[in-house]
mmCIF file of C-alpha atoms in Angstrom:
data_model
loop_
_atom_site.group_PDB
_atom_site.id
_atom_site.type_symbol
_atom_site.label_atom_id
_atom_site.label_comp_id
_atom_site.label_asym_id
_atom_site.label_seq_id
_atom_site.Cartn_x
_atom_site.Cartn_y
_atom_site.Cartn_z
ATOM 1 C CA GLU A 1 9.194 13.719 7.630
ATOM 2 C CA ALA A 2 11.404 11.599 5.390
ATOM 3 C CA GLY A 3 11.647 7.939 6.276
ATOM 4 C CA VAL A 4 14.602 5.599 6.343
ATOM 5 C CA ALA A 5 16.270 5.501 2.937
ATOM 6 C CA GLN A 6 18.121 2.491 1.563
ATOM 7 C CA SER A 7 19.944 1.790 -1.655
ATOM 8 C CA PRO A 8 20.119 -0.067 -3.858
ATOM 9 C CA ARG A 9 16.663 -1.661 -3.787
ATOM 10 C CA TYR A 10 17.815 -4.743 -5.649
ATOM 11 C CA LYS A 11 21.195 -6.353 -6.222
ATOM 12 C CA ILE A 12 22.200 -9.518 -8.022
ATOM 13 C CA ILE A 13 25.753 -10.799 -7.670
ATOM 14 C CA GLU A 14 27.645 -14.023 -8.061
ATOM 15 C CA LYS A 15 29.035 -15.890 -5.101
ATOM 16 C CA ARG A 16 32.418 -14.743 -3.873
ATOM 17 C CA GLN A 17 31.743 -11.200 -5.127
ATOM 18 C CA SER A 18 31.468 -8.216 -2.800
ATOM 19 C CA VAL A 19 28.449 -6.021 -2.214
ATOM 20 C CA ALA A 20 27.632 -2.943 -0.141
ATOM 21 C CA PHE A 21 24.348 -1.520 1.059
ATOM 22 C CA TRP A 22 23.695 2.029 2.183
ATOM 23 C CA CYS A 23 21.247 3.378 4.753
ATOM 24 C CA ASN A 24 20.267 6.915 5.698
ATOM 25 C CA PRO A 25 18.223 6.950 8.914
ATOM 26 C CA ILE A 26 15.562 9.396 9.956
ATOM 27 C CA SER A 27 17.130 12.700 10.936
ATOM 28 C CA GLY A 28 17.909 12.870 14.627
ATOM 29 C CA HIS A 29 17.669 9.140 15.243
ATOM 30 C CA ALA A 30 20.583 7.987 17.334
ATOM 31 C CA THR A 31 20.070 4.240 17.000
ATOM 32 C CA LEU A 32 20.481 2.378 13.723
ATOM 33 C CA TYR A 33 19.899 -1.310 13.046
ATOM 34 C CA TRP A 34 20.667 -3.710 10.211
ATOM 35 C CA TYR A 35 18.501 -6.811 9.867
ATOM 36 C CA GLN A 36 18.663 -9.796 7.547
ATOM 37 C CA GLN A 37 15.357 -11.296 6.445
ATOM 38 C CA ILE A 38 15.533 -14.628 4.658
ATOM 39 C CA LEU A 39 12.487 -15.559 2.596
ATOM 40 C CA GLY A 40 9.717 -16.952 4.781
ATOM 41 C CA GLN A 41 11.338 -15.887 8.051
ATOM 42 C CA GLY A 42 11.230 -12.923 10.372
ATOM 43 C CA PRO A 43 14.004 -10.326 10.361
ATOM 44 C CA LYS A 44 17.160 -11.189 12.299
ATOM 45 C CA LEU A 45 19.229 -8.431 13.874
ATOM 46 C CA LEU A 46 22.763 -8.260 12.498
ATOM 47 C CA ILE A 47 24.114 -5.135 14.162
ATOM 48 C CA GLN A 48 22.901 -2.226 16.283
ATOM 49 C CA PHE A 49 24.603 1.175 16.466
ATOM 50 C CA GLN A 50 24.071 3.888 19.045
ATOM 51 C CA ASN A 51 25.385 7.049 17.353
ATOM 52 C CA ASN A 52 28.610 5.741 15.781
ATOM 53 C CA GLY A 53 29.320 3.047 18.355
ATOM 54 C CA VAL A 54 28.368 -0.618 18.097
ATOM 55 C CA VAL A 55 25.909 -1.766 20.770
ATOM 56 C CA ASP A 56 25.359 -5.330 19.571
ATOM 57 C CA ASP A 57 26.943 -7.270 16.720
ATOM 58 C CA SER A 58 26.660 -10.736 18.233
ATOM 59 C CA GLN A 59 24.833 -12.165 15.191
ATOM 60 C CA LEU A 60 26.977 -10.525 12.536
ATOM 61 C CA PRO A 61 29.115 -13.081 10.635
ATOM 62 C CA LYS A 62 32.268 -11.084 11.091
ATOM 63 C CA ASP A 63 34.370 -13.213 8.769
ATOM 64 C CA ARG A 64 32.449 -11.829 5.805
ATOM 65 C CA PHE A 65 30.150 -9.041 7.010
ATOM 66 C CA SER A 66 31.220 -5.586 8.139
ATOM 67 C CA ALA A 67 29.312 -2.428 8.948
ATOM 68 C CA GLU A 68 30.108 1.116 9.836
ATOM 69 C CA ARG A 69 28.163 4.207 10.709
ATOM 70 C CA LEU A 70 29.755 7.332 9.363
ATOM 71 C CA LYS A 71 29.742 10.235 11.810
ATOM 72 C CA GLY A 72 26.742 8.713 13.570
ATOM 73 C CA VAL A 73 24.415 9.238 10.614
ATOM 74 C CA ASP A 74 24.610 7.131 7.415
ATOM 75 C CA SER A 75 25.614 3.504 7.548
ATOM 76 C CA THR A 76 26.991 0.928 5.144
ATOM 77 C CA LEU A 77 26.802 -2.845 5.386
ATOM 78 C CA LYS A 78 29.282 -4.865 3.343
ATOM 79 C CA ILE A 79 29.505 -8.535 2.472
ATOM 80 C CA GLN A 80 32.828 -9.866 1.208
ATOM 81 C CA PRO A 81 32.827 -12.512 -0.157
ATOM 82 C CA ALA A 82 29.143 -13.336 -0.617
ATOM 83 C CA LYS A 83 27.766 -16.855 -0.268
ATOM 84 C CA LEU A 84 24.585 -18.350 -1.679
ATOM 85 C CA GLU A 85 22.993 -18.339 1.776
ATOM 86 C CA ASP A 86 23.361 -14.557 1.981
ATOM 87 C CA SER A 87 20.432 -14.178 -0.426
ATOM 88 C CA ALA A 88 17.924 -12.202 1.610
ATOM 89 C CA VAL A 89 16.384 -8.796 2.138
ATOM 90 C CA TYR A 90 18.586 -6.486 4.189
ATOM 91 C CA LEU A 91 16.564 -4.055 6.231
ATOM 92 C CA CYS A 92 17.787 -0.905 7.902
ATOM 93 C CA ALA A 93 15.861 0.635 10.779
ATOM 94 C CA SER A 94 16.344 3.611 13.064
ATOM 95 C CA SER A 95 14.936 4.841 16.338
ATOM 96 C CA LEU A 96 15.314 7.884 18.547
ATOM 97 C CA GLY A 97 17.427 5.955 21.016
ATOM 98 C CA ARG A 98 16.264 7.581 24.203
ATOM 99 C CA GLY A 99 18.357 5.401 26.410
ATOM 100 C CA ARG A 100 19.334 1.834 26.991
ATOM 101 C CA GLY A 101 16.977 -0.317 28.954
ATOM 102 C CA VAL A 102 13.918 1.849 28.393
ATOM 103 C CA GLY A 103 12.587 -0.523 25.772
ATOM 104 C CA THR A 104 9.930 1.725 24.349
ATOM 105 C CA ASP A 105 11.543 3.081 21.217
ATOM 106 C CA THR A 106 9.661 2.480 17.998
ATOM 107 C CA GLN A 107 11.866 1.288 15.164
ATOM 108 C CA TYR A 108 11.187 2.714 11.705
ATOM 109 C CA PHE A 109 12.184 0.484 8.819
ATOM 110 C CA GLY A 110 13.413 1.282 5.344
ATOM 111 C CA PRO A 111 12.141 -0.543 2.226
ATOM 112 C CA GLY A 112 15.075 -2.942 2.249
ATOM 113 C CA THR A 113 17.594 -4.192 -0.302
ATOM 114 C CA ARG A 114 16.820 -7.530 -1.907
ATOM 115 C CA LEU A 115 20.085 -9.402 -2.514
ATOM 116 C CA THR A 116 20.279 -12.415 -4.783
ATOM 117 C CA VAL A 117 23.518 -14.391 -4.806
ATOM 118 C CA LEU A 118 23.917 -16.733 -7.786
ATOM 119 C CA SER B 1 17.614 -17.199 16.530
ATOM 120 C CA GLN B 2 13.866 -16.630 16.467
ATOM 121 C CA GLN B 3 12.309 -15.830 19.820
ATOM 122 C CA GLY B 4 8.688 -15.851 18.821
ATOM 123 C CA GLU B 5 6.531 -18.290 16.993
ATOM 124 C CA GLU B 6 3.360 -17.045 15.353
ATOM 125 C CA ASP B 7 0.324 -19.188 14.914
ATOM 126 C CA PRO B 8 -1.185 -19.800 12.453
ATOM 127 C CA GLN B 9 1.487 -19.547 9.767
ATOM 128 C CA ALA B 10 -1.183 -18.535 7.256
ATOM 129 C CA LEU B 11 -4.743 -17.281 7.582
ATOM 130 C CA SER B 12 -7.331 -16.663 4.881
ATOM 131 C CA ILE B 13 -10.554 -14.785 5.640
ATOM 132 C CA GLN B 14 -13.260 -12.688 3.978
ATOM 133 C CA GLU B 15 -13.553 -8.925 4.277
ATOM 134 C CA GLY B 16 -15.482 -7.942 7.370
ATOM 135 C CA GLU B 17 -14.390 -10.964 9.377
ATOM 136 C CA ASN B 18 -12.056 -10.780 12.358
ATOM 137 C CA ALA B 19 -8.505 -12.133 12.213
ATOM 138 C CA THR B 20 -6.662 -13.446 15.254
ATOM 139 C CA MET B 21 -2.954 -14.201 15.329
ATOM 140 C CA ASN B 22 -1.032 -15.628 18.239
ATOM 141 C CA CYS B 23 2.571 -15.284 19.297
ATOM 142 C CA SER B 24 4.514 -17.328 21.811
ATOM 143 C CA TYR B 25 7.960 -16.425 23.075
ATOM 144 C CA LYS B 26 10.609 -17.935 25.278
ATOM 145 C CA THR B 27 12.287 -15.424 27.584
ATOM 146 C CA SER B 28 11.289 -12.508 29.810
ATOM 147 C CA ILE B 29 10.543 -9.300 27.940
ATOM 148 C CA ASN B 30 10.337 -5.532 28.446
ATOM 149 C CA ASN B 31 7.686 -5.187 25.792
ATOM 150 C CA LEU B 32 6.205 -6.956 22.795
ATOM 151 C CA GLN B 33 5.516 -5.266 19.478
ATOM 152 C CA TRP B 34 3.521 -6.176 16.392
ATOM 153 C CA TYR B 35 4.641 -5.231 12.883
ATOM 154 C CA ARG B 36 3.012 -5.521 9.464
ATOM 155 C CA GLN B 37 4.894 -6.192 6.245
ATOM 156 C CA ASN B 38 3.217 -5.755 2.889
ATOM 157 C CA SER B 39 4.587 -7.521 -0.153
ATOM 158 C CA GLY B 40 7.672 -5.697 -1.353
ATOM 159 C CA ARG B 41 7.610 -3.136 1.441
ATOM 160 C CA GLY B 42 9.384 -2.646 4.713
ATOM 161 C CA LEU B 43 8.035 -3.329 8.153
ATOM 162 C CA VAL B 44 5.515 -0.966 9.715
ATOM 163 C CA HIS B 45 5.104 -0.715 13.470
ATOM 164 C CA LEU B 46 1.528 -1.365 14.594
ATOM 165 C CA ILE B 47 1.400 -1.468 18.363
ATOM 166 C CA LEU B 48 3.562 -1.923 21.451
ATOM 167 C CA ILE B 49 2.434 -3.519 24.708
ATOM 168 C CA ARG B 50 4.604 -3.335 27.813
ATOM 169 C CA SER B 51 5.227 -6.298 30.065
ATOM 170 C CA ASN B 52 3.039 -4.823 32.820
ATOM 171 C CA GLU B 53 0.078 -4.321 30.477
ATOM 172 C CA ARG B 54 -2.499 -6.971 29.657
ATOM 173 C CA GLU B 55 -4.464 -5.417 26.813
ATOM 174 C CA LYS B 56 -4.093 -2.542 24.413
ATOM 175 C CA HIS B 57 -6.226 -1.113 21.623
ATOM 176 C CA SER B 58 -5.403 0.936 18.557
ATOM 177 C CA GLY B 59 -8.192 1.518 16.041
ATOM 178 C CA ARG B 60 -9.254 -1.898 14.760
ATOM 179 C CA LEU B 61 -6.348 -3.605 16.523
ATOM 180 C CA ARG B 62 -6.517 -5.280 19.900
ATOM 181 C CA VAL B 63 -3.448 -6.833 21.486
ATOM 182 C CA THR B 64 -3.332 -8.975 24.603
ATOM 183 C CA LEU B 65 -0.314 -10.117 26.558
ATOM 184 C CA ASP B 66 -0.076 -12.981 29.053
ATOM 185 C CA THR B 67 3.398 -12.977 30.537
ATOM 186 C CA SER B 68 2.668 -16.069 32.646
ATOM 187 C CA LYS B 69 2.077 -18.039 29.448
ATOM 188 C CA LYS B 70 4.621 -16.052 27.451
ATOM 189 C CA SER B 71 2.061 -15.399 24.748
ATOM 190 C CA SER B 72 0.357 -12.555 22.934
ATOM 191 C CA SER B 73 -2.486 -12.247 20.477
ATOM 192 C CA LEU B 74 -3.332 -9.690 17.813
ATOM 193 C CA LEU B 75 -6.948 -9.249 16.810
ATOM 194 C CA ILE B 76 -7.883 -7.281 13.702
ATOM 195 C CA THR B 77 -11.582 -6.523 13.632
ATOM 196 C CA ALA B 78 -13.674 -5.915 10.521
ATOM 197 C CA SER B 79 -10.797 -6.817 8.241
ATOM 198 C CA ARG B 80 -10.280 -5.170 4.849
ATOM 199 C CA ALA B 81 -8.484 -6.296 1.723
ATOM 200 C CA ALA B 82 -5.792 -3.733 2.548
ATOM 201 C CA ASP B 83 -4.987 -5.702 5.718
ATOM 202 C CA THR B 84 -3.483 -8.439 3.529
ATOM 203 C CA ALA B 85 0.120 -8.690 4.710
ATOM 204 C CA SER B 86 2.491 -10.645 6.915
ATOM 205 C CA TYR B 87 2.273 -9.882 10.625
ATOM 206 C CA PHE B 88 5.223 -10.343 12.975
ATOM 207 C CA CYS B 89 5.520 -10.165 16.711
ATOM 208 C CA ALA B 90 8.800 -8.900 18.093
ATOM 209 C CA THR B 91 10.020 -9.056 21.655
ATOM 210 C CA ASP B 92 12.234 -6.464 23.298
ATOM 211 C CA THR B 93 14.310 -8.107 25.990
ATOM 212 C CA GLY B 94 16.173 -4.891 26.751
ATOM 213 C CA PHE B 95 18.315 -2.209 25.102
ATOM 214 C CA GLN B 96 15.771 -1.806 22.282
ATOM 215 C CA LYS B 97 16.964 -5.063 20.720
ATOM 216 C CA LEU B 98 14.055 -6.733 18.910
ATOM 217 C CA VAL B 99 13.788 -10.465 18.239
ATOM 218 C CA PHE B 100 11.177 -11.239 15.602
ATOM 219 C CA GLY B 101 8.935 -14.244 15.255
ATOM 220 C CA THR B 102 8.313 -16.266 12.141
ATOM 221 C CA GLY B 103 5.220 -14.350 11.011
ATOM 222 C CA THR B 104 1.611 -14.995 10.035
ATOM 223 C CA ARG B 105 0.582 -14.444 6.412
ATOM 224 C CA LEU B 106 -2.908 -12.951 6.330
ATOM 225 C CA LEU B 107 -5.002 -12.942 3.154
ATOM 226 C CA VAL B 108 -8.235 -10.954 3.197
ATOM 227 C CA SER B 109 -10.454 -11.612 0.204
ATOM 228 C CA PRO B 110 -13.039 -9.073 -1.008
#
């Protein structure tokens, strides 16, 4: 079974530029997550989709970050404009999404995109 | 915000020794999960323990959960060099939303 795919793996941009990341979840997984992991810290959830609807985006900096999930499958995360503090690894994860409140779904993570903002 | 705090932040042991990592969290949970992250790779799910469970085993892994103290521990027995990685606890407070801790960096020397 193919895992979660992400691209690109690495990206270097200058501040105030725009950048987009792509994620293809495991086939059949209804729930998709984007996390931001700053060096030396644990991942922080940015946004959670259930199919193509947003479940939680409370920690997404909406003035510069946006995300969409096309037809409930692939997803893109965009930053516009980027700031120095956005340098991090952006992780995408997916899970079966068997129902809210069950709390037993295993999340499967992609390899991440390492973003460096200069 | 980080929910969990792992202790110690870093741990260095020899192959064959046991490694114990602790996690403390702040709010009520549905379950607590442990993940491993190798250098340059994504996170890999290791084990999940539900809030009504006290102990769980998986191979060389043993996880305990004390909800009264809001703490968990991960024990890796007979460690190997391949166990070198960062280990994170993550709490699920509902709706499959995970809040990760700060991580423990484990180094296992041959």
